[in-house]
Tab-separated table of C-alpha atoms and ligand atoms in Angstrom:
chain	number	residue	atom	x	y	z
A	1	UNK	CA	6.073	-7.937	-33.895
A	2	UNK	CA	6.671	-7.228	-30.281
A	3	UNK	CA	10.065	-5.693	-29.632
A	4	UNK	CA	10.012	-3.941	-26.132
A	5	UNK	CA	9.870	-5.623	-23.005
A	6	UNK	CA	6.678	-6.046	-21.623
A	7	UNK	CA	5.595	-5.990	-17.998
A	8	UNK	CA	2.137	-7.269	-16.558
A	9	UNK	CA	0.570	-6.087	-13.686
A	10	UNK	CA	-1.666	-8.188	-11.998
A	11	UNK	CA	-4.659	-5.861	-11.450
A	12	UNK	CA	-5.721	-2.956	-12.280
A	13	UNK	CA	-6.183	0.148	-10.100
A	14	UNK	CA	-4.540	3.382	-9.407
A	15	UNK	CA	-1.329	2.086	-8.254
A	16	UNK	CA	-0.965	-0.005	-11.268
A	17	UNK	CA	-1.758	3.092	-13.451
A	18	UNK	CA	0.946	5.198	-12.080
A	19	UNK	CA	3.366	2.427	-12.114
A	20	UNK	CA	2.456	1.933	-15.840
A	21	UNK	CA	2.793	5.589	-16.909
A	22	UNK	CA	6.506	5.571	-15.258
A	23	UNK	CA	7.136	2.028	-17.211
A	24	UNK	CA	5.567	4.064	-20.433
A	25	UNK	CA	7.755	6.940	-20.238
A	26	UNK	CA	11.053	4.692	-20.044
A	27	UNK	CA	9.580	3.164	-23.337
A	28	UNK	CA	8.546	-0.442	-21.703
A	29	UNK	CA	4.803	-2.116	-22.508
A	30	UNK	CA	2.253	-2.796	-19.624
A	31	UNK	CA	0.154	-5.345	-19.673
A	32	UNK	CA	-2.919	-5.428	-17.677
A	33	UNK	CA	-4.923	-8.343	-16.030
A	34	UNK	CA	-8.208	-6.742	-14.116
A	35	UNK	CA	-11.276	-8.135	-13.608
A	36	UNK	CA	-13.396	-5.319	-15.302
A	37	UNK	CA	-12.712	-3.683	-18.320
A	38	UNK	CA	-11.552	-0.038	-18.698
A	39	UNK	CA	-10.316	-0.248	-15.402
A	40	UNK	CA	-7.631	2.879	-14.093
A	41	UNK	CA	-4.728	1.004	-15.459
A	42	UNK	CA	-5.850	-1.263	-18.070
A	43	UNK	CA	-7.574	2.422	-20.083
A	44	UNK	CA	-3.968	3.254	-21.003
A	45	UNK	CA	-2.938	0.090	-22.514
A	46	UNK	CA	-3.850	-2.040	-25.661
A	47	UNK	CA	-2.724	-4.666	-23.513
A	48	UNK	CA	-5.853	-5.093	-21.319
A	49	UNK	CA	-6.680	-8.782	-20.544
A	50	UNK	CA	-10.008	-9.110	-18.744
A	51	UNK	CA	-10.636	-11.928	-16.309
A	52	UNK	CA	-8.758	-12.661	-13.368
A	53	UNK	CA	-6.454	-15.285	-12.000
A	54	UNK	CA	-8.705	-17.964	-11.532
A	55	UNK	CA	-9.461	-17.928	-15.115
A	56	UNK	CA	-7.052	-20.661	-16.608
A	57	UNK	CA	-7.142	-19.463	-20.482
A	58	UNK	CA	-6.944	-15.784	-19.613
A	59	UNK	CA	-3.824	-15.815	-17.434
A	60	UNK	CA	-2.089	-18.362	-19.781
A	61	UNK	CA	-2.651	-15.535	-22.800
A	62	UNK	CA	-1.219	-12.479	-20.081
A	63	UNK	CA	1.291	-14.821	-18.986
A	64	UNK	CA	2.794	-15.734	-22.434
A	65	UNK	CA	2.417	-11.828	-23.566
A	66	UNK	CA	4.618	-10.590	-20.609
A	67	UNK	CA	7.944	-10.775	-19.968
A	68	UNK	CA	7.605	-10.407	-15.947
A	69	UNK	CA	5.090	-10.040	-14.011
A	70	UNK	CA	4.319	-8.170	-10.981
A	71	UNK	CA	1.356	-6.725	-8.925
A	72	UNK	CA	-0.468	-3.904	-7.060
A	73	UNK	CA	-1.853	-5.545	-4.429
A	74	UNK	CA	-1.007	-8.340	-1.943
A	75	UNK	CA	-4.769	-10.202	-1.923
A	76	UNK	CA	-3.838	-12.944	-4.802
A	77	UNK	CA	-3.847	-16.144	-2.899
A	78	UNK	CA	0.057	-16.945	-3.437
A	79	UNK	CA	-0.803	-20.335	-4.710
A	80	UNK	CA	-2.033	-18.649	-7.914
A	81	UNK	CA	1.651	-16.730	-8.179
A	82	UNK	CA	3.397	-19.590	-7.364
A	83	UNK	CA	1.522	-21.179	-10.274
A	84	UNK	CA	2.798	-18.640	-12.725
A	85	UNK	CA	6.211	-19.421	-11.544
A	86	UNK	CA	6.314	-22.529	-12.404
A	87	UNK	CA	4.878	-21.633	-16.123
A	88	UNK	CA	8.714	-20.164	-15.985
A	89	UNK	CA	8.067	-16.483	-15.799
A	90	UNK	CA	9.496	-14.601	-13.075
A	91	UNK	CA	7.258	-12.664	-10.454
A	92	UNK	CA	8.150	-9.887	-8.248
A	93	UNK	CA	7.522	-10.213	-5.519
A	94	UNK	CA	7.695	-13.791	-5.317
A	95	UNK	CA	4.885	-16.269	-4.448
A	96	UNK	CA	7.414	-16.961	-1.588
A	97	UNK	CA	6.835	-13.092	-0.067
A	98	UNK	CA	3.679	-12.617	-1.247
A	99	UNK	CA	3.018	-15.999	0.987
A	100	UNK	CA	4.732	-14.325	4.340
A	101	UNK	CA	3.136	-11.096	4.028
A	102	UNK	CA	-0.670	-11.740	2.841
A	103	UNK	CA	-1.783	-13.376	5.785
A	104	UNK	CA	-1.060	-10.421	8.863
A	105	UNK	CA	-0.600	-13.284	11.501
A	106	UNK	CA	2.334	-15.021	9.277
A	107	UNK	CA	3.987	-12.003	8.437
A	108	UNK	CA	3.683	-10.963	12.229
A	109	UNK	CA	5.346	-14.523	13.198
A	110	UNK	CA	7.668	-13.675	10.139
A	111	UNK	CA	8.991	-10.630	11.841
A	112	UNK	CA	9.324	-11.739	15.657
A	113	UNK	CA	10.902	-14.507	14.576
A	114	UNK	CA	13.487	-12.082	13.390
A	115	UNK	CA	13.176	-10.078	16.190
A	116	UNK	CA	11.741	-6.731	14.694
A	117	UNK	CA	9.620	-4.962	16.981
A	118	UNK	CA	5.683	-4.862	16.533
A	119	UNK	CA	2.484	-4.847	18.957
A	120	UNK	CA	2.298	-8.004	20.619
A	121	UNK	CA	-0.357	-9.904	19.106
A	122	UNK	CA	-2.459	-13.657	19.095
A	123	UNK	CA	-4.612	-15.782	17.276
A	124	UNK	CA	-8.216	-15.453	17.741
A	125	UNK	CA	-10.353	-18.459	16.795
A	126	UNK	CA	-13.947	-19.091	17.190
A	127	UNK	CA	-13.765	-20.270	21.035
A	128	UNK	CA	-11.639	-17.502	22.041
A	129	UNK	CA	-12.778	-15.496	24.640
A	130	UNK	CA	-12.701	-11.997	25.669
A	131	UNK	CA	-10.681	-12.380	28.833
A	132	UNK	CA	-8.120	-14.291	27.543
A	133	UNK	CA	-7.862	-11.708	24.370
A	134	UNK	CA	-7.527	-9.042	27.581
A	135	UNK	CA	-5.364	-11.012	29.673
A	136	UNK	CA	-2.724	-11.142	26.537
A	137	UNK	CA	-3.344	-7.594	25.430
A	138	UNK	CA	-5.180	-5.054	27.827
A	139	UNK	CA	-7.590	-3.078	27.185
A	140	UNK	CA	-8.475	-1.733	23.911
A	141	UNK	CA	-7.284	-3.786	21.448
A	142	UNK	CA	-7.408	-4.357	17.479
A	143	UNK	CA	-9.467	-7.072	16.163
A	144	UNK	CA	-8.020	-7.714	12.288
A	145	UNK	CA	-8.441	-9.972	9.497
A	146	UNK	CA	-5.764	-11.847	9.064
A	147	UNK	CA	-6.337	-11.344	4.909
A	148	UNK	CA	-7.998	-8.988	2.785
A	149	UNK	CA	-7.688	-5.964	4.854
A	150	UNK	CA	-7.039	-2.333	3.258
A	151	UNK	CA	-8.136	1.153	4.202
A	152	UNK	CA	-9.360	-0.242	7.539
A	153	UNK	CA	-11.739	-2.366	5.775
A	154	UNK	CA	-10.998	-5.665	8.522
A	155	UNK	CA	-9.932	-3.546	11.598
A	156	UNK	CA	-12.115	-3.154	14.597
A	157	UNK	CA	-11.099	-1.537	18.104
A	158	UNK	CA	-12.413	-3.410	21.182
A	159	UNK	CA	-13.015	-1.413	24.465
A	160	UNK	CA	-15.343	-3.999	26.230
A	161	UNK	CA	-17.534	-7.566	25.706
A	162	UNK	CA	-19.779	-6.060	23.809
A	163	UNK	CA	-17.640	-4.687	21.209
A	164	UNK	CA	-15.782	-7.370	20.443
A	165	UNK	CA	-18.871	-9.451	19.871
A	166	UNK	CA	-20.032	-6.886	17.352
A	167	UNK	CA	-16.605	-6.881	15.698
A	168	UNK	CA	-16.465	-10.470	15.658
A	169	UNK	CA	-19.767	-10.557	13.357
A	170	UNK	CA	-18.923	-7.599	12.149
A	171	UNK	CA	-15.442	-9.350	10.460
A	172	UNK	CA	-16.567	-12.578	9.878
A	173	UNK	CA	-18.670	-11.236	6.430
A	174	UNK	CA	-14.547	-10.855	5.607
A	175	UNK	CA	-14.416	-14.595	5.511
A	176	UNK	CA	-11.011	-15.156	7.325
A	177	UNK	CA	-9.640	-15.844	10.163
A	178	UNK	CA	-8.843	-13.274	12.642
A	179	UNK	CA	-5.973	-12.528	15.337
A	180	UNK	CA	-5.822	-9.541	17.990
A	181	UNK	CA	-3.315	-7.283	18.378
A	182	UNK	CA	-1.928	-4.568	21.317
A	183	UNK	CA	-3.583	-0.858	21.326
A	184	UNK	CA	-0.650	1.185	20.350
A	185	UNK	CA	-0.822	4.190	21.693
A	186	UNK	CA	1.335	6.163	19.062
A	187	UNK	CA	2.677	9.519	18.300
A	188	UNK	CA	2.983	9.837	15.062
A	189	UNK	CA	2.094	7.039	12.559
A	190	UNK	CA	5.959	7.075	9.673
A	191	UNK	CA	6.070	5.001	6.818
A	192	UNK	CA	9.064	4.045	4.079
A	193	UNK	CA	9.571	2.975	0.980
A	194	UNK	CA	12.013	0.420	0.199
A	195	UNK	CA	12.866	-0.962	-2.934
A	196	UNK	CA	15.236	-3.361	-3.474
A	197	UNK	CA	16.807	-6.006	-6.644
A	198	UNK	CA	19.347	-8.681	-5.972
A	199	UNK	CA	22.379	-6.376	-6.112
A	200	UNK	CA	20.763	-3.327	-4.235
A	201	UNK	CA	18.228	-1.709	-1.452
A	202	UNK	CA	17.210	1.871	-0.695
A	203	UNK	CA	15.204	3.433	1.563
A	204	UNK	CA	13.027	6.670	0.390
A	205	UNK	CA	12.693	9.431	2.987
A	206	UNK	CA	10.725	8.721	6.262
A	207	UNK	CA	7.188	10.467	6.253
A	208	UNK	CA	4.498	10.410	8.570
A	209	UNK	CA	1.650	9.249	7.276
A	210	UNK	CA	-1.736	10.400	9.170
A	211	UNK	CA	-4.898	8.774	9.213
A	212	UNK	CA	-8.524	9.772	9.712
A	213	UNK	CA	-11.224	6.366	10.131
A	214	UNK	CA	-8.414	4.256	9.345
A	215	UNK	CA	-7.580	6.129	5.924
A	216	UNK	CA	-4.458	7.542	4.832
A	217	UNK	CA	-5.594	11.268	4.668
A	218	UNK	CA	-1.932	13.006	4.813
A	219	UNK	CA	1.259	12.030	4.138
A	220	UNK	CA	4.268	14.789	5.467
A	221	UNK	CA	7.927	14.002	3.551
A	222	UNK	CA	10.481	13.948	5.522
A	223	UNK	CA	8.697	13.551	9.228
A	224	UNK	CA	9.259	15.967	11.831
A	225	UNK	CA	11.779	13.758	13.934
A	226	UNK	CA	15.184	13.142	14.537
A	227	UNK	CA	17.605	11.482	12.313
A	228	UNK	CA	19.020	9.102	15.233
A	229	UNK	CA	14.538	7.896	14.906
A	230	UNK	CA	14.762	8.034	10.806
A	231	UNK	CA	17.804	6.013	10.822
A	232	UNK	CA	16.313	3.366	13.171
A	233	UNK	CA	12.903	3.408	11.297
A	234	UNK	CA	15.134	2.961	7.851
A	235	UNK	CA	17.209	0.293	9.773
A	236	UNK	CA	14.154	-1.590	10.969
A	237	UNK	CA	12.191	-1.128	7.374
A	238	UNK	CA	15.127	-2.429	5.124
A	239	UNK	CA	15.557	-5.816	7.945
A	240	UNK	CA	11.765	-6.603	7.481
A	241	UNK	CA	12.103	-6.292	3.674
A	242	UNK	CA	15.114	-8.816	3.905
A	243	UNK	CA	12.909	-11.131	6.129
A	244	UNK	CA	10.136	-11.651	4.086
A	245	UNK	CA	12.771	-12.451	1.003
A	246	UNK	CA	10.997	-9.032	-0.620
A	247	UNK	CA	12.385	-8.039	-4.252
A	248	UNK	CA	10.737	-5.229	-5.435
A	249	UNK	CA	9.099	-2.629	-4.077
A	250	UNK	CA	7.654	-2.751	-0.531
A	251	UNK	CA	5.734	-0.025	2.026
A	252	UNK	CA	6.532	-0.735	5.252
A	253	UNK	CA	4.148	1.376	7.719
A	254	UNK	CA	5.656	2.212	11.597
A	255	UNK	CA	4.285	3.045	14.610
A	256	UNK	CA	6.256	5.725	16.443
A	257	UNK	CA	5.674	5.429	20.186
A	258	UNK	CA	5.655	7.755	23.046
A	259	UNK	CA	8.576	6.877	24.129
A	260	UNK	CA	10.456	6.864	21.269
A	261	UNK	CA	10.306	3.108	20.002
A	262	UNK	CA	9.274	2.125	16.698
A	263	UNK	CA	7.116	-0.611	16.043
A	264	UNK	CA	6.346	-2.259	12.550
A	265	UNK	CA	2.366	-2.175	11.700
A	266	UNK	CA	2.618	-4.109	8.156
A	267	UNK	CA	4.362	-4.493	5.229
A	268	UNK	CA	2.803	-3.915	1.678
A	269	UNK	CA	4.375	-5.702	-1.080
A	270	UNK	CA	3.733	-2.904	-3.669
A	271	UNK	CA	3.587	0.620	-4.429
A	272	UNK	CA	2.396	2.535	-1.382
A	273	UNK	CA	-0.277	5.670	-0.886
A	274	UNK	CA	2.781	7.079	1.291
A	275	UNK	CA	5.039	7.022	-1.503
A	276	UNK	CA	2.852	9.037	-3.786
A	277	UNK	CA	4.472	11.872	-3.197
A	278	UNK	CA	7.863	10.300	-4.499
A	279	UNK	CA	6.392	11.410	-8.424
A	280	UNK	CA	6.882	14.680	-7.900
A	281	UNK	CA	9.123	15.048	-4.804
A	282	UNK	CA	11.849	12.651	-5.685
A	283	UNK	CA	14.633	11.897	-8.733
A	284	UNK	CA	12.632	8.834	-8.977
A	285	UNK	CA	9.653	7.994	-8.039
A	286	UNK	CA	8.205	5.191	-6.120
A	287	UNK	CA	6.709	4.053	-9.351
A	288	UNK	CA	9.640	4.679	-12.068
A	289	UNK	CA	11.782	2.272	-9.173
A	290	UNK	CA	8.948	-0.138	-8.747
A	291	UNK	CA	9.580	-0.903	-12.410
A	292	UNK	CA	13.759	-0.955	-12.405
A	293	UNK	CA	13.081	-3.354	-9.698
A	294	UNK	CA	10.918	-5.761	-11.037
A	295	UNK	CA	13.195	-6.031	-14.208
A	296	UNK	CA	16.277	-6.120	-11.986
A	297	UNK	CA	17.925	-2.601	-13.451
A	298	UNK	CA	19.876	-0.528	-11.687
A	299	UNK	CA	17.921	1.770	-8.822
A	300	UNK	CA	17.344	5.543	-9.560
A	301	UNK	CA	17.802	7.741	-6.868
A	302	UNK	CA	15.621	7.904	-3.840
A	303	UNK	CA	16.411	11.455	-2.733
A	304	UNK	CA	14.242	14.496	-2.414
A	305	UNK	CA	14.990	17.075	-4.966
A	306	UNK	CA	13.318	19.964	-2.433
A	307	UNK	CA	13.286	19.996	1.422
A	308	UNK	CA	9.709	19.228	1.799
A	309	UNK	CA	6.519	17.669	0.486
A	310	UNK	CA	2.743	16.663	1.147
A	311	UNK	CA	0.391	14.622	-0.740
A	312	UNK	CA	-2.900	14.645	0.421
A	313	UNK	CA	-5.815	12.007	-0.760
A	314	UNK	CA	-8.519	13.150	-2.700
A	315	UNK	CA	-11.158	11.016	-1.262
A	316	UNK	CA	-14.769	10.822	-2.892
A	317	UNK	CA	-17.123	13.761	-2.004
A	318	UNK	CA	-20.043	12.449	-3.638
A	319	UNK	CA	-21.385	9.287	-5.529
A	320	UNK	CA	-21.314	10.034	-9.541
A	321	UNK	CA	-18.637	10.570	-11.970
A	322	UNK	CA	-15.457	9.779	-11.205
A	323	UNK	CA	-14.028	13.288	-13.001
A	324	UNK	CA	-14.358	16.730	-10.498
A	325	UNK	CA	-16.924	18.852	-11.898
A	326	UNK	CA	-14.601	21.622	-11.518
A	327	UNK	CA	-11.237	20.704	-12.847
A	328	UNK	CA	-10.989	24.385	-14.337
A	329	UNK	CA	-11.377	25.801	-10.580
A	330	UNK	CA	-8.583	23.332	-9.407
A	331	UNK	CA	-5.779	23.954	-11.119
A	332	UNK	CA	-6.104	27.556	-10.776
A	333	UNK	CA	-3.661	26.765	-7.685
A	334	UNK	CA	-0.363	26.848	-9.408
A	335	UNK	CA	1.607	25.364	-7.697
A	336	UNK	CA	0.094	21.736	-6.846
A	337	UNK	CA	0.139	18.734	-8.706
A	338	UNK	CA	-3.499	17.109	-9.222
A	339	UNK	CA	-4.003	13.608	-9.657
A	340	UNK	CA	-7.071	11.509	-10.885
A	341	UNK	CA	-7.115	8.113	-10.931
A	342	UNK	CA	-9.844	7.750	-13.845
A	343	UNK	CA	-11.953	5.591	-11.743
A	344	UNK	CA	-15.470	5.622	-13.880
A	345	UNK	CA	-17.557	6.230	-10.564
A	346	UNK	CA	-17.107	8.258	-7.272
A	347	UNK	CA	-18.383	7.146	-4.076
A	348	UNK	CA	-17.785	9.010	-0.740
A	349	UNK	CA	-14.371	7.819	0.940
A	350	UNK	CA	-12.883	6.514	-2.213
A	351	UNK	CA	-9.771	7.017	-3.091
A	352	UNK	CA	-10.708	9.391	-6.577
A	353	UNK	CA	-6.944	10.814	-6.914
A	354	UNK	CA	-4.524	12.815	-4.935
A	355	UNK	CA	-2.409	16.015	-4.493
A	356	UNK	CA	1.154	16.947	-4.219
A	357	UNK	CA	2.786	19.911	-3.214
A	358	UNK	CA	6.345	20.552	-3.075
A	359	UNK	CA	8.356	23.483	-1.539
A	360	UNK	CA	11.180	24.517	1.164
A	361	UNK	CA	7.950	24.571	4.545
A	362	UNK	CA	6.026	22.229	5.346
A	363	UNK	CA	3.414	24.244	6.326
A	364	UNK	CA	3.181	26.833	3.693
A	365	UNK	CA	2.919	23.675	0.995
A	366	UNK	CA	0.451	22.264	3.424
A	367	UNK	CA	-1.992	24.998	3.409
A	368	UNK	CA	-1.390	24.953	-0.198
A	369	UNK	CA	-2.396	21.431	-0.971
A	370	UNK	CA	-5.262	21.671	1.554
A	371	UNK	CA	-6.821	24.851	0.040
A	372	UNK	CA	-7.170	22.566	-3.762
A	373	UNK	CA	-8.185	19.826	-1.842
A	374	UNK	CA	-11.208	21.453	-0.258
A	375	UNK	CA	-12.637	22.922	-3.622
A	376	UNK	CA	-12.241	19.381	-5.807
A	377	UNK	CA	-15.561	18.614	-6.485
A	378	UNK	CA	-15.219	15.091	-6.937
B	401	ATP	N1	-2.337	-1.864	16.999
B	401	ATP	C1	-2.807	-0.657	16.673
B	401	ATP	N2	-2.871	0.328	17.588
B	401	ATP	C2	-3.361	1.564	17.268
B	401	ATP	N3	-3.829	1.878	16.056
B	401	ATP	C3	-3.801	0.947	15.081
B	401	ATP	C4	-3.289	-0.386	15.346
B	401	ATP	N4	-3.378	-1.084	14.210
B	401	ATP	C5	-3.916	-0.263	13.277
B	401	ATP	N5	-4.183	0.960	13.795
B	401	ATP	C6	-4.747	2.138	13.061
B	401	ATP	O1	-5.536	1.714	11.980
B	401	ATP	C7	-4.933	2.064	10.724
B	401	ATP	C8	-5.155	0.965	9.687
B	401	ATP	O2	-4.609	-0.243	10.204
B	401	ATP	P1	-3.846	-1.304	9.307
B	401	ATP	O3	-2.705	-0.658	8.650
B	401	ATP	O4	-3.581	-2.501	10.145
B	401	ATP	O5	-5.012	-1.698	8.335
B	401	ATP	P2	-5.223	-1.752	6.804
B	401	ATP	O6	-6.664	-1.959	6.623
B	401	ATP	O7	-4.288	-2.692	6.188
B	401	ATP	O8	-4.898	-0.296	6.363
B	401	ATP	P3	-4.287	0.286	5.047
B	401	ATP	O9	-4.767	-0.517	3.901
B	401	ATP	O10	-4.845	1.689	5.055
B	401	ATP	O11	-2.832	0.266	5.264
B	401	ATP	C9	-3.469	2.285	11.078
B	401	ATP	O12	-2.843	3.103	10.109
B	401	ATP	C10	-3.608	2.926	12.442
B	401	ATP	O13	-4.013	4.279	12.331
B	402	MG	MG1	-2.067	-0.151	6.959
């Protein structure tokens, strides 16, 4: 007999794991619908379905087991959520927000038309040419899928002809359509979290997020900037969120300019890699809120419980095992918080787990994190 409420998660990697373990701990069931089993999240639950979306029998059996439903990443064609709606179970987000944000060109249009700053962008079809990509744009610019992008994955820069030929074939294997967008020429790249039900909406800290080849590497809670910039950036995130309809829990990533502007990149209808820190940094975490969100209970709080913190990525060193060989040598650093995602295989780049540091400096936490970082054997 089932008598907790259970939640299903519509795939099965490590954001779905940590957002399970915070739904465990407040004594809620997880259900898990992944496409392969023993999958990060779907290990920790009996609830593991196996299939995916597509699979009519499947996702009527996870549907009728779960009580809501939400997800970990926005790459479901919404037509597939909007289908579970109508079976009468709620999802959150909504096939509606999942529908504005999935596709980077409509969730662009989505926030112009509310007049929130981004790069300019345009539509690139198959006839388009370079010159009138340049004309638009200048010189370089971003060549993106307009679906199915993550970690870089359907991003190209284009300096000249040549390259965005190459990028062209290069993201056409992606199998959608593509649009352009402006070179921002940033200083620091912030992100937020902001979570929000139908009675609330708060904003987690500001951090600056930084990349290396297009992946989140670093993440710095709070940001080194002013408040009068964190209060626009919050300003700005929490308006996006409210255009797209979002319920739920939502990244929103920012461009902070030269000259002081801030500029939306995208919006992620999930938990967030810059909100990892939130687990140990915050009263509650990304994670623990993701949940109270998605069964409409009231918020936990969103503030830092030390001055600073850092999470860095613990990308894969090697192909093999997804475990570090030398777990014993890691936690020898006392004061850092080591994450592994229980992915079954490493390969070098992927995202394997991730580290968290908390303190009073930035820098001293920094060095901290860094120094476990660079002996993970992983
Ligand atoms: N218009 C731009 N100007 C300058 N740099 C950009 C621009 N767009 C993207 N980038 C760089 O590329 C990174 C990845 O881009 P974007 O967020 O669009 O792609 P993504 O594949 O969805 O990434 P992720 O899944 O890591 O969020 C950005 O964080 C930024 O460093
Ligand atoms: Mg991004």
């Amino acid at each position: 007999m089932r008598n907790k409420i259970n939640i299903g998660i519509l795939g099965g990697g490590q954001l779905a794991r940590m957002s399970l373990m915070a739904a465990v701990r407040m004594g809620f069931e997880v259900s898990i619908l992944e496409k392969q089993e023993g999958s990060p999240a779907g290990q920790l639950t009996d609830n593991e379905y196996t299939g995916w979306v597509d699979d009519k029998k499947i996702l009527k059996n996870f549907i009728e087991n779960c009580d809501v439903i939400t997800l970990e990443n926005e790459f479901i064609d919404y037509h597939y959520i909007e289908k579970i709606e109508k079976s009468g179970k709620k999802v959150i987000p909504s096939a509606k927000t999942i529908s504005l944000i999935q596709d980077k060109y409509i969730q662009k249009e989505t926030l112009r038309n509310k007049k929130i700053p981004a790069a300019k962008f345009m539509s690139v079809e198959c006839d388009t040419k370079f010159e009138e990509v340049v004309k638009e744009l200048g010189l370089p610019f971003l060549l993106k899928s307009r679906t199915m992008g993550y970690d870089g994955y359907g991003n190209a820069t284009v300096y000249c002809d040549e390259d965005f030929k190459i990028a062209i074939e290069k993201l056409k294997t992606r199998k959608s359509k593509l649009f352009a967008e402006k070179f921002v020429n940033f200083s620091k790249e912030l992100a937020i979290m902001v979570v929000r039900t139908e009675k609330e909406i708060a904003t987690y800290p500001v951090v600056e997020t930084v990349q290396k080849d297009h992946i989140c590497k670093e993440v710095i809670a709070p940001a080194d900037i002013s408040p009068e910039i964190a209060e626009k950036a919050k300003y700005l995130a929490k308006k996006a969120i409210r255009a797209v309809d979002g319920i739920g829990l939502y990244g929103v990533e920012m461009f902070l300019t030269k000259e002081g502007a801030i500029l939306i990149n995208e919006l992620a209808p999930r938990p967030h890699n810059s909100g990892h820190y939130t687990i140990e940094a915050c009263y509650t975490s990304q994670f623990e809120n993701h949940i109270r969100s998605v069964l409409g209970y009231p918020l936990g709080s969103t503030e830092m419980i030390k001055p600073a913190a850092v999470m860095i990525n613990i990308l894969g060193k090697r192909e093999g095992e997804g475990f570090p060989e030398n777990m014993d040598e890691v936690l020898k650093e006392k004061s850092v918080a080591i994450h592994i995602y229980g992915k079954k295989k490493s390969r070098v780049g992927r995202k394997m787990g991730h580290i968290t540091a908390i303190g009073d400096k930035t820098e001293a936490i920094l060095k901290k994190a860094r120094k476990a970082e660079k002996i993970i054997n992983i």
